[in-house]
XYZ file of C-alpha atoms in Angstrom:
787
model
C -239.085 62.929 142.714
C -237.271 60.837 140.283
C -238.980 57.496 141.102
C -241.128 57.540 137.871
C -238.367 58.950 135.587
C -239.148 56.522 132.545
C -242.798 57.110 132.580
C -241.935 60.902 133.148
C -239.825 60.975 130.025
C -242.515 59.219 127.894
C -245.115 61.555 128.962
C -242.885 64.575 128.461
C -241.926 63.620 125.093
C -244.965 61.849 123.927
C -247.213 64.582 122.728
C -248.720 64.747 119.311
C -246.214 64.184 116.572
C -244.355 67.201 115.531
C -244.758 68.568 112.022
C -242.104 70.368 110.035
C -243.217 74.046 109.590
C -243.280 75.784 106.186
C -239.934 77.636 105.529
C -241.943 80.882 104.872
C -243.365 80.730 108.273
C -240.549 79.766 110.628
C -237.293 79.214 108.660
C -234.056 80.254 110.389
C -231.733 82.558 108.345
C -229.922 79.637 107.310
C -233.101 78.084 105.817
C -233.408 75.537 108.660
C -237.095 74.661 109.263
C -238.635 75.233 112.578
C -240.799 72.633 114.267
C -244.498 72.695 115.361
C -245.117 72.606 119.192
C -246.471 69.532 120.792
C -249.315 68.991 123.206
C -249.258 71.011 126.533
C -251.182 71.106 129.626
C -253.181 74.194 128.945
C -253.646 74.327 125.045
C -251.112 76.820 124.392
C -248.478 75.036 122.478
C -250.304 73.251 119.615
C -252.989 71.202 121.500
C -256.675 72.293 121.881
C -257.323 74.492 124.949
C -259.529 73.228 127.723
C -262.284 75.531 126.496
C -262.223 73.925 123.070
C -260.286 76.828 121.489
C -257.053 76.329 119.630
C -253.929 76.516 121.647
C -250.592 78.106 120.519
C -248.938 76.547 117.517
C -245.168 77.205 118.261
C -242.711 77.285 115.464
C -239.120 78.332 115.868
C -236.038 78.124 113.813
C -232.807 76.136 114.749
C -231.237 77.526 117.853
C -227.717 76.711 116.828
C -225.858 80.152 117.054
C -226.326 81.346 113.532
C -225.998 85.054 112.880
C -229.781 85.401 112.149
C -232.602 83.270 113.305
C -236.415 83.740 113.322
C -239.538 82.073 114.570
C -243.340 82.383 114.804
C -245.788 81.269 117.449
C -249.526 81.393 117.275
C -251.585 81.731 120.373
C -255.131 81.331 119.307
C -255.769 84.167 116.979
C -252.650 86.120 118.044
C -249.144 85.741 116.556
C -245.800 86.417 118.180
C -242.685 86.589 116.118
C -239.019 86.601 117.120
C -236.050 87.680 114.945
C -232.641 87.072 116.447
C -229.259 88.531 115.601
C -226.316 87.069 117.396
C -222.802 88.515 117.596
C -220.434 85.729 116.474
C -217.534 87.017 118.713
C -219.531 87.375 121.962
C -222.550 85.027 121.487
C -224.751 87.662 122.774
C -228.117 88.227 120.946
C -230.487 90.872 120.104
C -234.082 89.856 120.007
C -236.647 91.717 117.821
C -240.176 90.599 119.198
C -243.639 91.491 117.698
C -247.104 90.575 118.779
C -250.700 91.109 117.359
C -252.188 90.887 120.654
C -253.817 94.252 121.875
C -251.388 95.619 124.490
C -252.399 97.587 127.628
C -252.570 101.396 127.546
C -251.660 101.613 123.764
C -248.210 100.165 124.248
C -246.343 99.351 120.867
C -246.611 95.839 119.528
C -242.832 95.470 119.099
C -239.782 95.315 121.287
C -236.183 94.790 120.876
C -234.171 93.267 123.827
C -230.311 93.261 123.778
C -228.328 90.711 125.867
C -225.498 92.500 127.663
C -222.108 91.350 128.856
C -222.539 89.834 132.236
C -226.159 88.847 131.944
C -227.514 85.524 132.722
C -228.035 83.681 129.379
C -230.555 81.059 128.662
C -230.115 78.717 125.640
C -233.309 76.638 125.838
C -233.243 75.195 122.266
C -236.466 77.388 121.756
C -235.996 80.818 120.536
C -239.077 82.282 122.159
C -238.093 80.965 125.522
C -234.694 82.482 125.255
C -236.146 85.862 124.166
C -238.479 85.992 127.133
C -235.820 85.129 129.569
C -233.743 87.958 127.995
C -236.827 90.195 128.226
C -237.074 89.461 131.968
C -233.503 90.280 132.550
C -234.141 93.660 130.539
C -237.344 94.274 132.524
C -235.349 94.075 135.767
C -232.709 96.416 134.298
C -235.479 98.897 133.537
C -236.691 98.609 137.149
C -233.258 99.328 138.596
C -233.207 102.872 139.702
C -231.420 105.256 141.773
C -234.209 107.156 143.130
C -237.711 105.905 144.305
C -240.954 107.906 145.054
C -244.501 107.642 146.023
C -247.180 110.274 146.428
C -247.843 109.219 149.986
C -244.303 110.528 150.857
C -243.046 114.147 150.918
C -240.168 113.604 148.629
C -238.293 110.977 146.386
C -235.727 108.825 148.234
C -232.347 108.246 146.852
C -231.873 104.478 146.793
C -230.047 102.035 144.491
C -233.208 99.811 144.501
C -235.601 97.991 142.420
C -238.920 100.050 141.786
C -242.030 97.733 141.856
C -242.858 98.100 138.052
C -243.511 100.516 135.363
C -246.529 102.106 137.100
C -245.104 101.705 140.563
C -242.095 103.642 141.458
C -241.710 102.765 145.123
C -240.408 99.667 147.061
C -242.896 97.708 148.906
C -242.075 94.994 151.523
C -243.981 91.928 150.212
C -243.263 92.875 146.580
C -239.506 92.982 146.977
C -239.380 89.994 149.333
C -241.289 87.747 147.070
C -239.482 88.998 143.952
C -235.978 88.630 145.630
C -236.724 85.054 146.778
C -238.056 84.142 143.193
C -235.092 85.626 141.330
C -233.427 88.918 142.121
C -231.158 87.496 144.810
C -228.824 85.938 142.179
C -229.627 88.440 139.404
C -228.338 91.458 141.535
C -227.841 90.636 145.075
C -226.526 93.997 145.948
C -229.352 95.895 144.738
C -231.862 93.365 145.977
C -230.121 93.877 149.427
C -230.435 97.704 149.208
C -234.166 97.375 148.418
C -234.653 95.104 151.443
C -232.694 97.384 153.715
C -234.925 100.242 152.693
C -237.882 98.299 154.279
C -236.310 98.237 157.714
C -236.788 101.015 160.042
C -235.816 102.183 163.543
C -238.555 103.679 165.658
C -238.938 107.379 165.838
C -237.965 107.471 169.416
C -234.729 105.591 168.655
C -235.956 101.948 169.272
C -234.467 99.151 167.364
C -235.022 98.019 163.670
C -238.223 96.467 162.621
C -239.550 95.378 159.291
C -242.001 97.773 157.872
C -245.544 97.106 156.999
C -246.727 99.182 154.090
C -249.913 101.194 154.181
C -252.971 99.038 153.878
C -256.460 97.801 154.950
C -257.860 99.876 157.996
C -254.440 101.554 158.526
C -251.941 98.712 158.086
C -250.503 96.623 160.719
C -251.811 94.569 162.625
C -254.808 94.310 160.392
C -252.173 93.091 157.946
C -248.979 91.187 159.323
C -247.291 89.980 156.318
C -244.333 92.337 156.600
C -242.522 89.065 157.851
C -242.328 88.052 154.151
C -239.337 90.221 154.155
C -237.241 87.380 155.613
C -237.804 85.320 152.349
C -235.819 88.014 150.396
C -233.079 88.475 153.107
C -232.457 84.831 153.448
C -232.323 84.306 149.653
C -229.682 87.065 149.234
C -227.600 85.639 151.981
C -227.562 82.273 150.337
C -225.979 83.774 147.190
C -223.651 86.322 148.674
C -221.875 87.348 151.907
C -223.628 90.638 152.782
C -222.560 91.390 156.351
C -224.765 94.665 156.588
C -227.958 92.697 155.561
C -227.134 89.800 157.896
C -226.715 91.939 160.873
C -229.747 94.140 160.032
C -231.708 90.937 159.377
C -231.105 89.524 162.759
C -231.991 92.692 164.779
C -235.124 93.409 162.678
C -236.373 89.979 162.664
C -235.914 89.567 166.389
C -237.617 92.849 167.222
C -240.513 92.040 164.541
C -241.003 88.550 165.949
C -241.230 90.001 169.441
C -243.734 92.606 168.455
C -245.880 90.513 166.387
C -245.960 87.682 169.178
C -247.227 90.365 171.471
C -249.905 92.012 169.361
C -250.835 89.496 166.584
C -250.248 85.945 168.124
C -253.271 83.895 169.418
C -251.837 81.442 172.080
C -255.173 79.606 171.946
C -254.543 78.136 168.656
C -250.845 78.963 168.132
C -251.569 81.065 164.941
C -250.947 84.742 163.940
C -253.752 87.085 163.012
C -253.571 89.175 159.751
C -254.880 89.465 156.320
C -253.887 87.054 153.489
C -250.540 88.051 151.972
C -250.723 89.889 148.761
C -254.493 89.409 148.528
C -254.954 92.678 150.377
C -258.065 94.322 148.661
C -260.861 93.224 150.837
C -263.696 93.013 148.297
C -261.599 91.020 145.963
C -260.978 87.985 148.220
C -263.008 88.492 151.372
C -266.875 88.722 151.698
C -268.313 91.962 150.731
C -269.478 92.688 154.315
C -265.945 93.173 155.295
C -265.532 96.211 153.009
C -266.604 98.646 155.728
C -265.712 96.498 158.709
C -261.903 95.996 158.664
C -261.580 94.737 162.211
C -263.155 91.507 160.999
C -260.091 90.976 158.833
C -257.762 91.828 161.667
C -259.316 89.084 163.545
C -258.857 86.331 160.906
C -255.786 83.998 160.483
C -254.501 83.285 156.971
C -252.594 80.521 155.785
C -250.052 82.683 153.626
C -249.437 84.958 156.247
C -248.837 82.415 159.017
C -246.405 80.679 156.587
C -244.515 83.862 156.384
C -244.456 84.191 160.075
C -243.195 80.506 159.976
C -240.416 81.449 157.545
C -239.224 84.296 159.699
C -238.904 82.111 162.694
C -237.085 79.483 160.886
C -234.768 82.261 159.519
C -234.101 83.478 163.063
C -233.295 79.885 164.095
C -230.859 79.475 161.413
C -229.020 82.786 161.950
C -228.905 82.596 165.759
C -229.172 78.860 166.504
C -231.949 79.636 169.051
C -235.283 78.080 169.177
C -238.046 80.568 168.292
C -241.119 78.320 168.149
C -241.030 77.466 164.453
C -241.795 73.723 164.962
C -245.021 74.532 167.008
C -246.273 77.152 164.445
C -245.743 74.482 161.574
C -247.910 71.998 163.402
C -250.500 74.700 164.142
C -250.627 75.723 160.580
C -251.153 72.346 159.136
C -253.782 71.347 161.783
C -255.795 74.630 161.175
C -255.714 74.933 157.287
C -255.546 71.392 155.858
C -259.014 70.034 155.234
C -258.082 66.526 153.916
C -257.993 67.466 150.168
C -256.810 71.073 149.875
C -255.339 74.024 152.012
C -257.876 76.583 152.935
C -256.957 80.260 152.604
C -258.015 81.811 155.907
C -260.142 81.209 159.085
C -262.559 83.584 160.568
C -262.446 85.492 163.770
C -263.722 84.401 167.313
C -267.459 84.543 166.419
C -266.937 82.277 163.266
C -263.569 80.563 163.737
C -263.946 78.060 160.888
C -261.586 77.883 157.870
C -263.348 79.065 154.798
C -263.857 76.901 151.780
C -261.647 79.059 149.653
C -258.254 78.256 148.178
C -255.633 80.830 147.183
C -252.450 79.748 145.057
C -249.801 81.604 146.841
C -250.776 80.132 150.133
C -251.092 76.619 148.699
C -247.592 76.918 146.913
C -245.930 78.189 149.983
C -247.522 75.460 152.110
C -246.074 72.737 149.677
C -242.763 74.428 149.676
C -242.465 75.318 153.430
C -244.341 72.365 155.109
C -243.954 69.528 152.677
C -246.626 67.654 154.351
C -249.334 67.569 151.647
C -247.740 67.877 148.169
C -251.006 66.572 146.767
C -252.621 70.007 147.548
C -251.362 71.334 144.131
C -253.216 68.619 142.234
C -256.500 69.857 143.720
C -255.974 73.377 142.656
C -257.871 74.095 139.416
C -255.997 75.360 136.502
C -257.654 76.710 133.380
C -256.482 76.946 129.760
C -254.491 80.116 130.366
C -253.236 79.182 133.930
C -254.320 79.035 137.515
C -256.195 81.828 139.150
C -254.871 83.317 142.401
C -258.119 82.586 144.286
C -260.601 79.745 143.881
C -263.523 80.026 143.372
C -264.125 83.478 142.039
C -266.556 85.999 143.274
C -269.511 87.240 141.532
C -270.097 90.905 140.704
C -266.652 91.817 141.592
C -264.150 93.705 139.326
C -261.230 91.654 137.861
C -257.911 92.138 139.821
C -257.045 89.391 142.452
C -260.699 88.162 141.720
C -260.563 86.405 138.210
C -256.805 87.029 138.159
C -253.814 85.128 136.795
C -250.781 86.665 138.497
C -247.482 85.469 137.016
C -245.385 85.672 140.294
C -247.909 83.299 141.873
C -247.994 81.124 139.001
C -244.104 80.954 139.338
C -244.443 79.872 142.927
C -246.791 77.101 141.916
C -244.143 75.961 139.421
C -241.574 75.721 142.213
C -244.140 73.997 144.386
C -244.814 71.617 141.630
C -241.258 70.745 141.281
C -241.174 70.089 144.963
C -244.192 67.954 144.749
C -242.927 66.047 141.665
C -246.104 67.105 139.598
C -245.128 67.439 136.003
C -248.595 68.461 134.840
C -248.886 71.463 137.296
C -245.082 72.364 136.469
C -245.739 72.432 132.770
C -248.970 74.259 132.903
C -247.414 76.933 134.895
C -244.656 77.285 132.523
C -247.007 77.488 129.458
C -248.958 80.248 131.331
C -245.681 82.300 131.874
C -244.675 81.957 128.515
C -248.022 82.820 126.900
C -248.507 86.040 129.032
C -245.076 87.382 128.590
C -244.960 86.539 124.824
C -248.242 88.163 123.930
C -247.670 91.240 125.953
C -243.899 91.828 125.319
C -243.400 92.381 128.968
C -243.839 90.610 132.268
C -247.226 92.066 133.117
C -248.810 92.190 136.587
C -251.817 90.053 136.000
C -254.288 88.707 133.370
C -258.011 87.804 133.285
C -258.596 84.177 134.108
C -260.955 83.013 131.463
C -259.511 84.775 128.470
C -255.952 85.372 129.486
C -256.150 88.954 128.372
C -254.628 92.031 129.831
C -257.933 93.904 129.844
C -261.729 92.728 129.557
C -264.151 95.359 128.938
C -267.392 94.345 130.824
C -268.811 97.638 132.527
C -268.467 97.852 136.226
C -266.492 94.506 136.690
C -263.924 95.504 133.730
C -260.287 94.767 134.585
C -257.638 93.890 135.607
C -258.380 97.277 137.351
C -254.552 97.970 137.389
C -252.023 96.022 135.246
C -248.379 97.281 135.185
C -245.844 96.146 132.642
C -242.610 95.013 133.975
C -244.145 94.224 137.274
C -241.133 93.323 139.485
C -242.317 90.131 140.984
C -243.569 88.954 137.591
C -240.116 89.519 136.053
C -238.584 87.658 138.847
C -241.175 85.084 138.654
C -240.209 84.212 135.122
C -236.568 84.159 136.065
C -237.127 81.824 138.879
C -239.576 79.454 137.158
C -236.543 78.972 134.727
C -233.662 78.970 137.044
C -235.115 77.488 140.208
C -237.863 75.488 138.472
C -236.360 74.103 135.407
C -232.593 74.077 136.265
C -233.035 73.646 140.032
C -230.627 76.515 141.035
C -229.738 76.923 144.622
C -226.876 78.183 146.644
C -225.336 77.996 150.073
C -222.643 80.493 151.239
C -222.465 81.775 147.822
C -221.724 78.522 145.966
C -224.423 77.777 143.329
C -225.541 74.401 142.469
C -228.255 72.941 140.071
C -230.575 69.941 139.703
C -232.176 70.395 136.338
C -235.471 68.688 135.111
C -236.776 68.618 131.687
C -240.299 70.040 131.401
C -242.920 68.309 129.178
C -243.824 70.354 126.246
C -241.770 72.431 123.837
C -240.311 75.243 125.849
C -237.125 73.476 126.494
C -235.034 70.909 124.821
C -232.400 68.350 126.199
C -229.003 70.025 126.375
C -230.429 73.483 127.094
C -228.084 75.653 129.311
C -228.403 78.422 131.770
C -225.146 80.517 132.265
C -224.872 82.507 135.509
C -221.370 84.161 135.576
C -219.039 81.222 135.714
C -221.704 78.659 136.499
C -223.434 76.738 133.658
C -226.301 74.382 134.154
C -227.318 72.038 131.502
C -230.580 70.086 131.079
C -230.469 66.271 130.651
C -233.559 64.192 129.972
C -234.500 63.653 133.602
C -238.083 64.842 134.229
C -240.721 65.058 136.882
C -243.485 62.394 137.365
C -246.464 63.187 135.112
C -248.566 64.312 137.945
C -252.226 65.416 137.709
C -254.261 68.605 138.182
C -257.881 69.842 138.223
C -259.169 71.753 135.156
C -262.174 73.766 134.611
C -264.052 75.163 131.452
C -264.193 79.088 131.752
C -266.953 79.206 129.293
C -269.234 77.864 131.923
C -269.573 80.534 134.665
C -270.815 78.042 137.088
C -267.435 76.315 137.067
C -265.738 79.735 137.804
C -267.826 81.349 140.479
C -268.959 80.557 144.006
C -272.430 81.226 145.196
C -273.153 84.785 146.233
C -272.657 85.497 150.017
C -275.823 85.076 151.855
C -277.249 87.302 154.659
C -278.883 86.135 157.954
C -281.450 87.579 160.323
C -282.135 86.002 163.700
C -285.291 85.854 165.746
C -286.440 83.712 168.771
C -287.288 83.712 172.237
C -285.102 82.597 175.170
C -282.506 80.170 173.854
C -284.660 79.195 170.747
C -283.366 80.770 167.608
C -284.551 80.810 163.943
C -282.525 81.991 160.885
C -284.114 83.744 157.864
C -281.418 83.355 155.128
C -281.370 85.483 151.822
C -279.361 84.344 149.072
C -279.365 82.966 145.606
C -282.688 81.116 144.720
C -280.730 78.259 143.161
C -278.440 77.783 146.216
C -278.817 75.643 149.305
C -277.258 76.714 152.534
C -274.916 75.339 155.146
C -275.419 76.698 158.758
C -272.381 77.029 161.103
C -272.677 77.822 164.826
C -269.592 79.091 166.688
C -267.587 77.741 163.763
C -269.008 74.096 163.586
C -271.291 72.857 160.822
C -274.807 72.078 162.340
C -276.992 71.856 159.252
C -276.188 71.296 155.645
C -278.200 71.893 152.403
C -280.987 73.717 154.164
C -283.529 76.126 152.784
C -284.229 79.915 153.386
C -285.766 79.196 156.835
C -284.065 77.181 159.461
C -284.626 76.760 163.242
C -281.806 75.403 165.467
C -283.146 72.193 166.776
C -280.656 72.120 169.602
C -279.489 75.581 170.654
C -276.807 75.775 173.411
C -278.913 76.337 176.497
C -277.485 79.227 178.595
C -274.872 80.152 175.965
C -274.652 82.602 173.014
C -274.704 81.228 169.709
C -273.099 82.884 166.766
C -274.292 81.735 163.274
C -272.817 81.993 159.848
C -274.189 80.669 156.635
C -272.564 79.504 153.395
C -274.434 79.402 150.080
C -273.660 76.272 147.998
C -274.124 75.587 144.235
C -271.196 73.922 142.337
C -268.932 76.015 144.509
C -269.568 77.454 147.894
C -269.728 81.128 148.872
C -267.781 82.830 151.413
C -269.520 83.034 154.804
C -271.971 85.519 155.856
C -271.292 87.893 158.577
C -271.774 86.273 161.984
C -275.118 86.726 163.604
C -275.186 86.228 167.482
C -278.281 85.282 169.464
C -277.942 86.881 172.970
C -281.281 85.534 174.145
C -283.628 87.475 176.187
C -281.060 87.897 178.905
C -279.649 91.528 178.809
C -276.949 90.339 181.180
C -275.093 88.699 178.471
C -274.151 92.087 177.152
C -272.714 94.457 179.924
C -271.811 97.985 178.895
C -269.699 100.672 180.713
C -270.614 104.032 178.655
C -268.124 106.825 178.344
C -269.568 108.737 181.401
C -268.835 105.820 183.682
C -265.371 105.109 182.552
C -262.347 106.264 184.679
C -260.177 108.089 182.232
C -256.677 109.425 182.487
C -255.865 111.457 179.530
C -258.066 112.294 176.561
C -260.961 114.861 176.409
C -264.598 114.569 177.176
C -266.667 115.189 174.140
C -270.141 114.915 172.777
C -269.629 115.497 169.144
C -269.614 112.815 166.320
C -273.035 111.487 167.452
C -272.410 110.302 170.877
C -270.601 111.021 174.195
C -267.009 109.726 174.357
C -263.489 110.130 175.699
C -261.941 111.877 172.667
C -258.254 112.052 171.510
C -257.466 109.188 173.844
C -254.400 107.023 173.447
C -251.017 108.715 174.293
C -248.336 106.591 176.127
C -249.475 107.873 179.581
C -253.214 107.450 179.041
C -255.284 104.952 180.772
C -258.944 103.878 180.797
C -260.465 101.721 183.486
C -264.047 100.009 183.073
C -265.515 98.152 186.279
C -267.803 95.179 185.769
C -269.414 92.675 187.865
C -270.133 89.658 185.543
C -273.696 88.354 185.448
C -272.496 84.899 184.158
C -269.747 82.526 184.842
C -267.813 81.344 181.718
C -266.091 82.656 178.640
C -266.523 86.446 177.947
C -265.315 88.786 175.166
C -263.911 92.344 176.012
C -264.678 94.833 173.337
C -264.359 98.569 172.879
C -266.834 100.814 171.167
C -264.562 103.208 169.339
C -264.141 105.917 166.569
C -261.041 106.144 164.389
C -261.150 108.596 161.651
C -257.482 109.106 161.281
C -257.633 107.610 157.769
C -259.592 105.888 155.148
C -260.471 102.105 155.363
C -258.318 101.046 152.414
C -254.839 102.610 153.319
C -252.898 104.423 155.918
C -250.665 103.556 158.946
C -252.881 104.351 161.988
C -254.818 101.365 162.952
C -255.055 102.171 166.654
C -253.641 99.405 168.721
C -254.256 99.254 172.621
C -253.315 96.787 175.388
C -256.329 95.499 177.377
C -255.728 93.931 180.806
C -258.500 92.192 182.854
C -257.654 92.101 186.603
C -259.819 90.807 189.638
C -260.506 92.753 192.741
C -257.111 91.615 194.288
C -255.095 92.743 191.200
C -254.459 89.423 189.658
C -254.179 89.486 185.999
C -256.867 87.218 184.470
C -256.182 87.972 180.845
C -254.400 90.536 178.609
C -253.844 91.136 175.010
C -253.983 93.633 172.131
C -257.164 95.451 171.072
C -257.327 96.606 167.556
C -259.329 99.587 166.288
C -258.860 100.184 162.452
C -259.357 103.201 160.659
C -263.011 103.935 159.654
C -262.603 106.775 157.284
C -264.618 109.248 159.425
C -264.768 110.260 163.099
C -268.499 110.221 162.924
C -268.799 106.477 162.547
C -268.525 104.083 165.507
C -267.749 100.476 165.573
C -266.532 97.613 167.737
C -262.842 96.594 168.281
C -261.416 93.410 168.093
C -261.926 90.974 171.089
C -260.009 89.915 174.053
C -261.169 86.489 175.587
C -261.368 86.000 179.362
C -262.867 83.408 181.659
C -264.843 85.138 184.546
C -266.986 84.091 187.454
C -270.341 85.535 188.091
C -270.573 88.089 190.792
C -266.798 88.510 191.097
C -265.915 92.221 190.249
C -263.142 92.690 187.647
C -261.687 95.853 186.038
C -260.769 96.169 182.246
C -257.823 98.544 181.816
C -256.792 99.934 178.482
C -253.238 101.427 177.943
C -251.251 102.384 174.875
C -249.957 100.027 172.277
C -247.945 100.395 169.156
C -248.562 100.843 165.390
C -246.713 101.474 162.170
C -246.682 105.307 162.834
C -244.034 104.610 165.454
C -241.484 103.836 162.808
C -239.058 106.541 161.359
C -239.809 105.124 157.833
C -243.161 107.076 158.046
C -241.703 110.434 159.248
C -242.201 111.851 155.778
C -245.610 110.262 155.312
C -248.084 112.892 153.985
C -251.156 110.933 152.826
C -252.713 110.940 156.188
C -252.042 110.944 159.805
C -248.932 109.190 161.254
C -246.204 111.199 159.577
C -243.884 113.622 161.428
C -241.700 113.058 164.436
C -244.229 111.184 166.706
C -246.714 108.409 166.391
C -250.382 108.632 165.902
C -252.331 105.955 167.795
C -255.382 107.768 169.391
C -259.012 106.988 169.141
C -262.324 107.978 170.594
C -263.712 105.648 173.229
C -267.560 105.623 173.740
C -267.943 102.386 175.673
C -266.358 99.239 177.011
C -268.293 96.033 176.664
C -268.219 92.595 178.263
C -269.895 89.879 176.018
C -270.853 86.531 177.698
C -270.329 83.896 175.135
C -270.506 80.481 177.099
């Protein structure tokens, strides 16, 4: 990291010459003149922005401890002022901030923040930076509550916890985990630990502790499996304080969670865990639109961020228990699956289209740099705009602003920490600039901002947003604290002993000699800096530089093994064709015939549209040929069912209300082909909507031959579909079979989030109360020949 120290210092201090500000604009109370900010990576501190607009002209008074100081900073057309009063006897300050920027939901354009005894104190040499740090401490204090509530639960819960934000009065697993790792672990370890402990739960029948997956896509876990992010927060707390209750609970909960996730979400074929991208959990925002009503497709994907969280949990268990939990093998599998030679890809598709998509996401990239350390150059390949980096790249057309076209400060903070690990000063400073700008203009650490403008709201009709934008969002608060403490000052701890390794950022937000005081520990900046580094930029005024192509659609036709594709997409786009996850044609037009179809095998095709940036892939379209024997179906009337009720409502005959612990369904097949097959269930699950809930149905499928030998077994996932009148296909179980040799597919009960006692008071759908809800309607079991 320090190899290019001299060059780094020259780069950090070698912006445009600073000008003395007029006393009327930026004078301190003692008449000391402020200084004009120098060049910065994203045009926010005196340099021109990447889009050609003016950056922020930062002027502040001397930061020498005078009773009264003031400063003014111009960010484009907006101005932020800070007036400071300091108590000479304690050194504590009161910061009066104003902004001309339009604030969200009619919030006032002024705010006063008072440092309190025992607070961490930043003296950066720049009044605005100090004020924003104090504001983060104050935002955290405002989020510190004794009771939390959420409309999905019957009553408020007494808890000395951190709530999630001004608009979010609950504790959610991933939010508290990332926020604690970023900064809460040292700000208030006891409150952070209480918040984390709230997200552990025994089972309703008395089973051991597990980590809670919150409500989510298709009925939550295992469509989403990033509950394992919890380990990040727990291990952070344990580094800063001895907390026996948390340590004991963490070991039990992580061991049980690891065992459950390995049974239901792990794929031994590639060594990865299934599950939605962590944090990016609103399907239409970051997945192709065709997944909006088909959540099982997300349940079958494997994402970089969530696999890194699984890796973190396994490593945490190895640290706490001294036992091998397979972390090294998972790390190797992650790098092999998601690194494409230039960048980390965000997620890979399911069995019919297993390729990794040409999509980056910043949280996954940052965590990969931090947790794997194999490709620090990945950060330099991630595009950064004049107001900061987006959380996904590229953006999706015709999609409301939230994750899509969104800057999220907590993710930006992770990119700052990753840039430090990668010794990339450009990305490091761009992230700091983005965090300072967003907090200063909005007088709070907001949830998110629009990418091209940096605004808290863009009014543009159906795609207006950010759709939701909470002040003092907890992980944004912690992100600012962490970018300063961990990023700039290199704060770390082991067994409660804090140490630091400061680096001086380029730009004007920190000066040599800056200090961070944490209790009895004081860290001081010298002039040691990161290497200059590099990063990709883009012009947000050019929509082609922001958006990927629209997702195409595909229709198949053919005869025998011959197959042709009719592709619909943007007229300006060319198309890449994938068969069974492998690229077979690039840059083709709207009509394409496979010149070399796989004789005797089923080909599944997906298409990516390509302009400057690629689209996400189309839904997989499989050509089963003219041989009906490639799809074998046992309908409901031929199933052997133990438990459940025969029914003919909801549009088709089925075994209804099936899925209690003592229930069983058996389907008999004689395969028509030898080779790889996929088992699938035609099911209905109207237990809840597609976008939330806790009753994704999970069953266990076992394939046995005539002699009772188990040929394959694994989880079958049947997410919520919003209505019982809708029928869909489950996830797949792969098995190799021999033609003519009879087999039986046996379905038995599994496990889901409604088994946890945490959800006894859940009232927003099925799954609350004393028992679990894991039943479905079963219309058929299928055996699909692939190859």
